[in-house]
Amino acid sequence: MSLLFSPLQLGPLELPNRIVIAPMCQYSAHDGCVSDWHHIHLGNLALSGAGLLMLEATAVESRGRISHADLGLWNDDQEAALAAMLASIRRWSPMPLGIQLAHAGRKASTHRPWEGKGAIPADDPRGWTTVSASALAFDADHGVPQALDAAGIDALVGDFVQAADRAVRAGLDVVEIHAAHGYLLHQFLSPLSNRRADEYGGSLENRMRLVLRVFDAVRAALPDRIALGVRISATDWVEGGWDLGQSIALARALDARGCHYIHVSSGGLDPRQEIAAVPGYQVPFAEAIRREVRMAVIAVGLITRPRQAEAVLAEGRADAVALARGMLYDPRWPWHAAAELGATLSPAPQHLRCEPASVRGLFAR
């Protein structure tokens, strides 16, 4: 049997297969609320045959959005809109659904990608003053952020907890804490962006403190039936920055606290990064971390071919694989992977008639 199409346990949640649809920002929300676009986009992906669908990075407070058009989960209107969309999706798809809770920190207040690069000034109606671990700008196109003080850090932890509570009430199965891609929690982890002299800066233990504090607080707030994971960047790809050794230390600490999975990506913190983006270029990081922890490890990054994904699992390099842009390009990637690997899956009954004659038996009836 194909490992890619075998079940996987993420704490209390069993996935029907090991294909994860990674979070993908859509920049199409209105005041943080899901729009018609999200109904179409996520409804389509929920019929893809993947084992888990993760919603895009969702801000835990208004300053935490990457752009003014990002999803948010800090007020009742956002929660109600999300709950209504999830209820609609669940009427037609049994796929487990998760959400990535995030704060963009110094990389916030930007244009939507197709509208321009760089930050929107704080005095623009669509912009705001950003925050970070230290008062260091991401690059010349971004403003200098305010360094969070002790009260700001306490409030941030509370924001993550409240957003997690809302995610549970809205009907999600998985909560993922976003500590990757150069966003706020990653900004605290990396010595390139964290120059603090208090208990949240300096040593590795101090720089990990906020991520672990957020994890502990969210875990304490979630019911036992909800899976909880963390996404990290395993390296900054810049000398002197966050690296694999520090990522392993963080992974061990999360594992000891009962984290259900770790989703291993890389980069995003520093524009000086140099990445050789070849197929599966991030898988070695997932593999190294998997050797050190008991929790499930998800690999991501230019995993585009079914046999490539199967090999990652068969070689013991990860427990699941995640696709993002590949799923946008081919929303039926899991169908095509099952056909190539000789597996079966159960599509929506409305789709049963489309099974090609060349792969009879692909669809379970």
Short mmCIF file of C-alpha atoms in Angstrom, two decimals:
data_model
loop_
_atom_site.label_atom_id
_atom_site.label_comp_id
_atom_site.label_asym_id
_atom_site.label_seq_id
_atom_site.Cartn_x
_atom_site.Cartn_y
_atom_site.Cartn_z
CA MET A 1 0.00 0.00 0.00
CA SER A 2 1.18 3.52 -0.75
CA LEU A 3 2.51 5.25 2.37
CA LEU A 4 1.28 8.56 1.01
CA PHE A 5 -2.27 7.21 1.19
CA SER A 6 -1.95 5.55 4.59
CA PRO A 7 -3.51 7.13 7.71
CA LEU A 8 -1.52 9.41 10.02
CA GLN A 9 -2.21 10.32 13.63
CA LEU A 10 -1.70 13.94 14.64
CA GLY A 11 -2.34 13.68 18.36
CA PRO A 12 -6.11 13.18 18.72
CA LEU A 13 -6.79 13.54 15.00
CA GLU A 14 -6.41 10.79 12.41
CA LEU A 15 -5.80 11.93 8.86
CA PRO A 16 -7.02 9.62 6.06
CA ASN A 17 -3.76 10.17 4.16
CA ARG A 18 -0.47 12.05 4.47
CA ILE A 19 -1.05 14.85 1.97
CA VAL A 20 -1.36 18.22 3.68
CA ILE A 21 -2.49 21.38 1.91
CA ALA A 22 -0.21 24.02 3.39
CA PRO A 23 -1.51 27.48 4.35
CA MET A 24 -1.59 29.89 1.42
CA CYS A 25 -2.38 33.58 1.89
CA GLN A 26 -5.09 34.80 -0.49
CA TYR A 27 -5.15 38.52 0.37
CA SER A 28 -8.90 38.55 -0.23
CA ALA A 29 -10.47 39.16 3.18
CA HIS A 30 -12.61 42.16 4.12
CA ASP A 31 -11.80 43.59 7.56
CA GLY A 32 -10.32 40.21 8.42
CA CYS A 33 -13.47 38.30 7.41
CA VAL A 34 -13.60 35.50 4.86
CA SER A 35 -15.03 36.56 1.51
CA ASP A 36 -16.78 34.79 -1.35
CA TRP A 37 -13.30 34.04 -2.69
CA HIS A 38 -12.53 31.93 0.37
CA HIS A 39 -15.76 29.98 -0.05
CA ILE A 40 -14.79 29.15 -3.63
CA HIS A 41 -11.08 28.60 -3.03
CA LEU A 42 -11.34 26.50 0.14
CA GLY A 43 -14.44 24.66 -1.00
CA ASN A 44 -12.54 23.53 -4.10
CA LEU A 45 -9.52 22.38 -2.09
CA ALA A 46 -11.76 20.56 0.38
CA LEU A 47 -12.83 18.29 -2.51
CA SER A 48 -9.24 17.52 -3.53
CA GLY A 49 -8.77 14.26 -1.67
CA ALA A 50 -5.96 15.55 0.58
CA GLY A 51 -5.71 14.41 4.18
CA LEU A 52 -5.75 17.88 5.74
CA LEU A 53 -6.56 21.40 4.57
CA MET A 54 -4.89 24.26 6.47
CA LEU A 55 -6.38 27.73 6.14
CA GLU A 56 -4.07 30.62 5.43
CA ALA A 57 -2.10 32.58 8.02
CA THR A 58 -4.78 34.25 10.15
CA ALA A 59 -3.86 37.25 12.28
CA VAL A 60 -4.52 37.19 16.01
CA GLU A 61 -4.81 41.00 16.12
CA SER A 62 -5.22 43.77 13.56
CA ARG A 63 -1.51 44.70 13.46
CA GLY A 64 -0.65 41.06 12.85
CA ARG A 65 -1.96 40.98 9.28
CA ILE A 66 0.58 40.91 6.47
CA SER A 67 -1.74 43.13 4.45
CA HIS A 68 -5.04 44.88 5.03
CA ALA A 69 -6.70 42.03 3.09
CA ASP A 70 -5.54 39.18 5.35
CA LEU A 71 -7.78 36.93 7.40
CA GLY A 72 -8.14 37.75 11.07
CA LEU A 73 -9.66 36.06 14.09
CA TRP A 74 -9.82 38.68 16.82
CA ASN A 75 -13.49 39.70 16.77
CA ASP A 76 -17.00 38.27 16.65
CA ASP A 77 -17.69 39.21 13.03
CA GLN A 78 -14.62 37.32 11.85
CA GLU A 79 -15.50 34.29 13.94
CA ALA A 80 -19.10 34.23 12.69
CA ALA A 81 -18.05 34.54 9.03
CA LEU A 82 -15.47 31.77 9.43
CA ALA A 83 -17.94 29.48 11.20
CA ALA A 84 -20.54 29.94 8.46
CA MET A 85 -18.01 29.10 5.74
CA LEU A 86 -16.75 26.02 7.60
CA ALA A 87 -20.31 24.79 8.10
CA SER A 88 -20.91 25.11 4.36
CA ILE A 89 -17.72 23.19 3.52
CA ARG A 90 -18.51 20.43 6.01
CA ARG A 91 -21.87 19.80 4.40
CA TRP A 92 -19.98 18.52 1.35
CA SER A 93 -16.55 17.39 2.56
CA PRO A 94 -15.34 15.28 5.52
CA MET A 95 -11.77 16.59 5.16
CA PRO A 96 -10.14 17.70 8.43
CA LEU A 97 -9.66 21.46 8.54
CA GLY A 98 -7.07 23.50 10.38
CA ILE A 99 -6.00 27.11 10.79
CA GLN A 100 -2.61 28.77 11.08
CA LEU A 101 -2.61 31.49 13.73
CA ALA A 102 -0.08 34.20 13.03
CA HIS A 103 1.31 37.66 13.64
CA ALA A 104 3.37 39.26 10.87
CA GLY A 105 5.34 41.58 13.15
CA ARG A 106 7.73 43.84 11.21
CA LYS A 107 6.66 42.27 7.88
CA ALA A 108 3.11 43.60 8.27
CA SER A 109 1.31 46.55 6.66
CA THR A 110 2.24 45.61 3.09
CA HIS A 111 0.58 45.84 -0.29
CA ARG A 112 -1.16 42.80 -1.70
CA PRO A 113 1.45 40.99 -3.85
CA TRP A 114 -0.15 41.88 -7.17
CA GLU A 115 -0.44 45.57 -6.23
CA GLY A 116 3.19 46.36 -5.47
CA LYS A 117 6.15 45.60 -3.24
CA GLY A 118 7.19 46.98 0.09
CA ALA A 119 5.28 48.33 3.05
CA ILE A 120 2.33 50.70 3.20
CA PRO A 121 3.23 53.72 5.40
CA ALA A 122 1.66 53.85 8.84
CA ASP A 123 -0.17 57.10 8.00
CA ASP A 124 -1.92 55.51 4.99
CA PRO A 125 -5.53 54.40 5.72
CA ARG A 126 -4.56 50.85 4.74
CA GLY A 127 -1.37 50.81 6.85
CA TRP A 128 -0.28 50.81 10.49
CA THR A 129 2.78 50.92 12.74
CA THR A 130 4.35 47.49 13.01
CA VAL A 131 5.88 45.73 16.02
CA SER A 132 8.74 43.27 16.46
CA ALA A 133 11.23 41.82 18.90
CA SER A 134 13.55 44.78 18.32
CA ALA A 135 13.38 48.10 16.50
CA LEU A 136 15.02 46.74 13.35
CA ALA A 137 13.39 47.11 9.93
CA PHE A 138 13.05 44.10 7.64
CA ASP A 139 14.60 46.07 4.75
CA ALA A 140 14.80 49.56 3.30
CA ASP A 141 11.21 49.33 2.02
CA HIS A 142 9.77 48.67 5.48
CA GLY A 143 9.47 51.07 8.38
CA VAL A 144 11.23 50.59 11.69
CA PRO A 145 8.93 48.60 13.99
CA GLN A 146 8.23 49.27 17.65
CA ALA A 147 9.89 46.76 19.97
CA LEU A 148 7.26 45.01 22.06
CA ASP A 149 7.51 45.74 25.78
CA ALA A 150 6.51 43.34 28.55
CA ALA A 151 2.87 44.44 28.44
CA GLY A 152 2.82 44.04 24.66
CA ILE A 153 4.21 40.52 24.94
CA ASP A 154 1.60 39.59 27.55
CA ALA A 155 -1.14 40.96 25.29
CA LEU A 156 0.24 39.01 22.32
CA VAL A 157 0.06 35.72 24.23
CA GLY A 158 -3.52 36.54 25.16
CA ASP A 159 -4.32 37.31 21.51
CA PHE A 160 -3.11 33.86 20.43
CA VAL A 161 -5.21 32.19 23.13
CA GLN A 162 -8.35 34.13 22.23
CA ALA A 163 -7.89 33.36 18.52
CA ALA A 164 -7.45 29.66 19.36
CA ASP A 165 -10.67 29.75 21.38
CA ARG A 166 -12.46 31.30 18.41
CA ALA A 167 -11.01 28.68 16.06
CA VAL A 168 -12.44 25.90 18.21
CA ARG A 169 -15.87 27.53 18.38
CA ALA A 170 -15.83 28.03 14.62
CA GLY A 171 -15.39 24.28 14.13
CA LEU A 172 -11.74 23.67 13.22
CA ASP A 173 -9.85 20.44 13.95
CA VAL A 174 -6.26 21.72 13.99
CA VAL A 175 -4.51 24.84 15.28
CA GLU A 176 -1.05 25.64 13.94
CA ILE A 177 1.13 28.34 15.52
CA HIS A 178 3.07 30.21 12.85
CA ALA A 179 6.69 30.66 13.95
CA ALA A 180 8.20 30.66 10.45
CA HIS A 181 8.88 32.79 7.37
CA GLY A 182 10.21 35.83 9.19
CA TYR A 183 7.00 36.71 10.99
CA LEU A 184 6.78 37.87 14.60
CA LEU A 185 7.50 34.66 16.51
CA HIS A 186 10.36 33.89 14.12
CA GLN A 187 11.60 37.47 14.71
CA PHE A 188 11.96 36.60 18.40
CA LEU A 189 13.76 33.32 17.59
CA SER A 190 16.45 34.68 15.29
CA PRO A 191 19.49 36.59 16.59
CA LEU A 192 19.39 38.60 13.34
CA SER A 193 16.13 40.28 14.32
CA ASN A 194 16.19 39.90 18.11
CA ARG A 195 18.68 42.19 19.85
CA ARG A 196 16.80 42.35 23.14
CA ALA A 197 18.61 42.50 26.49
CA ASP A 198 15.74 41.13 28.60
CA GLU A 199 14.46 37.60 29.26
CA TYR A 200 13.29 37.33 25.62
CA GLY A 201 16.66 38.04 24.01
CA GLY A 202 20.27 36.94 23.93
CA SER A 203 20.61 33.24 24.69
CA LEU A 204 18.81 30.53 22.73
CA GLU A 205 16.71 29.76 25.80
CA ASN A 206 15.58 33.37 25.99
CA ARG A 207 14.87 33.69 22.27
CA MET A 208 12.72 30.54 22.38
CA ARG A 209 10.82 31.77 25.42
CA LEU A 210 7.99 33.56 23.59
CA VAL A 211 7.25 30.72 21.16
CA LEU A 212 7.15 28.22 24.04
CA ARG A 213 5.02 30.57 26.14
CA VAL A 214 2.52 30.98 23.29
CA PHE A 215 2.49 27.21 22.74
CA ASP A 216 1.89 26.45 26.43
CA ALA A 217 -0.90 29.01 26.68
CA VAL A 218 -2.68 27.82 23.53
CA ARG A 219 -2.31 24.15 24.49
CA ALA A 220 -3.83 24.84 27.91
CA ALA A 221 -6.79 26.56 26.25
CA LEU A 222 -7.56 23.91 23.63
CA PRO A 223 -9.81 20.91 24.26
CA ASP A 224 -8.13 17.51 24.00
CA ARG A 225 -9.82 16.76 20.67
CA ILE A 226 -7.94 19.56 18.83
CA ALA A 227 -4.54 18.83 17.28
CA LEU A 228 -1.88 21.47 17.92
CA GLY A 229 1.24 22.01 15.83
CA VAL A 230 3.90 24.59 15.08
CA ARG A 231 5.41 25.72 11.79
CA ILE A 232 9.02 26.79 11.84
CA SER A 233 11.70 27.97 9.47
CA ALA A 234 14.57 25.55 10.08
CA THR A 235 17.14 28.10 8.92
CA ASP A 236 17.40 31.75 7.97
CA TRP A 237 19.85 30.85 5.18
CA VAL A 238 22.05 33.68 6.52
CA GLU A 239 25.28 33.22 8.47
CA GLY A 240 24.82 33.98 12.14
CA GLY A 241 21.06 33.55 12.02
CA TRP A 242 18.57 30.93 13.12
CA ASP A 243 19.76 27.51 11.98
CA LEU A 244 19.07 23.78 12.08
CA GLY A 245 20.79 23.19 15.41
CA GLN A 246 18.61 25.80 17.09
CA SER A 247 15.55 24.40 15.32
CA ILE A 248 16.29 20.95 16.75
CA ALA A 249 16.51 22.47 20.24
CA LEU A 250 13.13 24.16 19.73
CA ALA A 251 11.61 20.98 18.32
CA ARG A 252 12.77 18.98 21.35
CA ALA A 253 11.28 21.56 23.70
CA LEU A 254 7.95 21.49 21.83
CA ASP A 255 7.97 17.69 21.74
CA ALA A 256 8.46 17.55 25.51
CA ARG A 257 5.44 19.84 25.92
CA GLY A 258 3.15 17.55 23.94
CA CYS A 259 3.19 19.21 20.53
CA HIS A 260 1.39 16.98 18.03
CA TYR A 261 3.40 17.91 14.95
CA ILE A 262 6.02 20.27 13.57
CA HIS A 263 5.81 21.65 10.04
CA VAL A 264 9.33 22.35 8.75
CA SER A 265 9.88 25.17 6.26
CA SER A 266 12.72 27.70 5.99
CA GLY A 267 13.72 31.29 5.27
CA GLY A 268 11.75 34.51 5.14
CA LEU A 269 13.44 36.45 7.92
CA ASP A 270 16.24 38.29 6.14
CA PRO A 271 16.44 39.59 2.55
CA ARG A 272 20.09 38.45 2.42
CA GLN A 273 19.02 34.81 2.38
CA GLU A 274 20.56 32.63 -0.32
CA ILE A 275 18.40 29.61 -1.14
CA ALA A 276 19.08 26.93 -3.72
CA ALA A 277 15.44 26.05 -4.35
CA VAL A 278 15.79 22.60 -5.89
CA PRO A 279 13.11 19.88 -5.61
CA GLY A 280 12.73 18.83 -1.98
CA TYR A 281 15.31 21.37 -0.81
CA GLN A 282 13.81 21.60 2.69
CA VAL A 283 13.30 17.88 3.26
CA PRO A 284 16.77 17.38 4.85
CA PHE A 285 15.73 19.77 7.63
CA ALA A 286 12.57 17.77 8.31
CA GLU A 287 14.60 14.56 8.27
CA ALA A 288 17.12 15.87 10.80
CA ILE A 289 14.36 17.04 13.14
CA ARG A 290 12.40 13.79 12.77
CA ARG A 291 15.37 11.87 14.19
CA GLU A 292 15.12 13.91 17.38
CA VAL A 293 11.38 13.95 18.21
CA ARG A 294 8.40 11.66 18.73
CA MET A 295 5.79 13.98 17.22
CA ALA A 296 4.88 13.86 13.55
CA VAL A 297 7.03 15.88 11.16
CA ILE A 298 5.63 17.48 8.01
CA ALA A 299 8.00 18.26 5.13
CA VAL A 300 7.31 20.99 2.58
CA GLY A 301 9.11 22.76 -0.25
CA LEU A 302 9.05 21.89 -3.97
CA ILE A 303 7.56 18.46 -3.38
CA THR A 304 5.63 18.28 -6.63
CA ARG A 305 5.67 14.70 -7.94
CA PRO A 306 3.79 11.73 -6.43
CA ARG A 307 6.75 9.35 -6.45
CA GLN A 308 8.93 12.06 -4.94
CA ALA A 309 6.41 12.47 -2.10
CA GLU A 310 6.16 8.71 -1.64
CA ALA A 311 9.94 8.40 -1.42
CA VAL A 312 10.15 11.07 1.31
CA LEU A 313 7.86 8.90 3.44
CA ALA A 314 9.29 5.53 2.45
CA GLU A 315 12.81 6.69 3.32
CA GLY A 316 11.66 7.83 6.76
CA ARG A 317 12.48 11.49 6.13
CA ALA A 318 9.08 12.81 7.24
CA ASP A 319 5.65 11.58 8.33
CA ALA A 320 3.65 13.72 5.89
CA VAL A 321 4.25 16.04 2.97
CA ALA A 322 2.69 19.43 2.37
CA LEU A 323 1.97 21.16 -0.92
CA ALA A 324 1.01 24.79 -1.45
CA ARG A 325 1.59 26.30 -4.89
CA GLY A 326 1.42 22.81 -6.39
CA MET A 327 -2.14 22.49 -5.11
CA LEU A 328 -3.08 25.86 -6.56
CA TYR A 329 -1.77 24.72 -9.92
CA ASP A 330 -3.40 21.28 -9.71
CA PRO A 331 -6.25 21.17 -7.15
CA ARG A 332 -6.75 17.47 -7.95
CA TRP A 333 -3.12 16.57 -7.24
CA PRO A 334 -4.14 13.89 -4.69
CA TRP A 335 -6.34 12.19 -7.31
CA HIS A 336 -3.50 12.12 -9.79
CA ALA A 337 -1.06 10.92 -7.12
CA ALA A 338 -3.39 8.07 -6.14
CA ALA A 339 -3.72 7.04 -9.78
CA GLU A 340 0.07 6.99 -10.24
CA LEU A 341 0.73 5.14 -6.98
CA GLY A 342 -2.06 2.58 -7.36
CA ALA A 343 -4.05 3.84 -4.38
CA THR A 344 -7.77 4.44 -3.99
CA LEU A 345 -9.65 7.38 -2.55
CA SER A 346 -13.23 8.43 -1.93
CA PRO A 347 -14.28 11.55 -3.83
CA ALA A 348 -17.55 13.36 -3.43
CA PRO A 349 -20.30 11.24 -5.01
CA GLN A 350 -20.95 14.04 -7.50
CA HIS A 351 -17.48 13.34 -8.94
CA LEU A 352 -17.64 9.55 -9.20
CA ARG A 353 -18.59 9.62 -12.89
CA CYS A 354 -15.35 11.33 -13.89
CA GLU A 355 -13.11 8.36 -13.06
CA PRO A 356 -11.01 7.75 -16.22
CA ALA A 357 -11.27 4.35 -17.89
CA SER A 358 -7.47 4.05 -17.69
CA VAL A 359 -7.51 4.01 -13.87
CA ARG A 360 -10.65 2.03 -13.04
CA GLY A 361 -10.73 1.32 -9.31
CA LEU A 362 -9.18 4.66 -8.39
CA PHE A 363 -12.41 5.79 -6.75
CA ALA A 364 -13.84 3.79 -3.87
CA ARG A 365 -17.60 3.43 -4.12
#
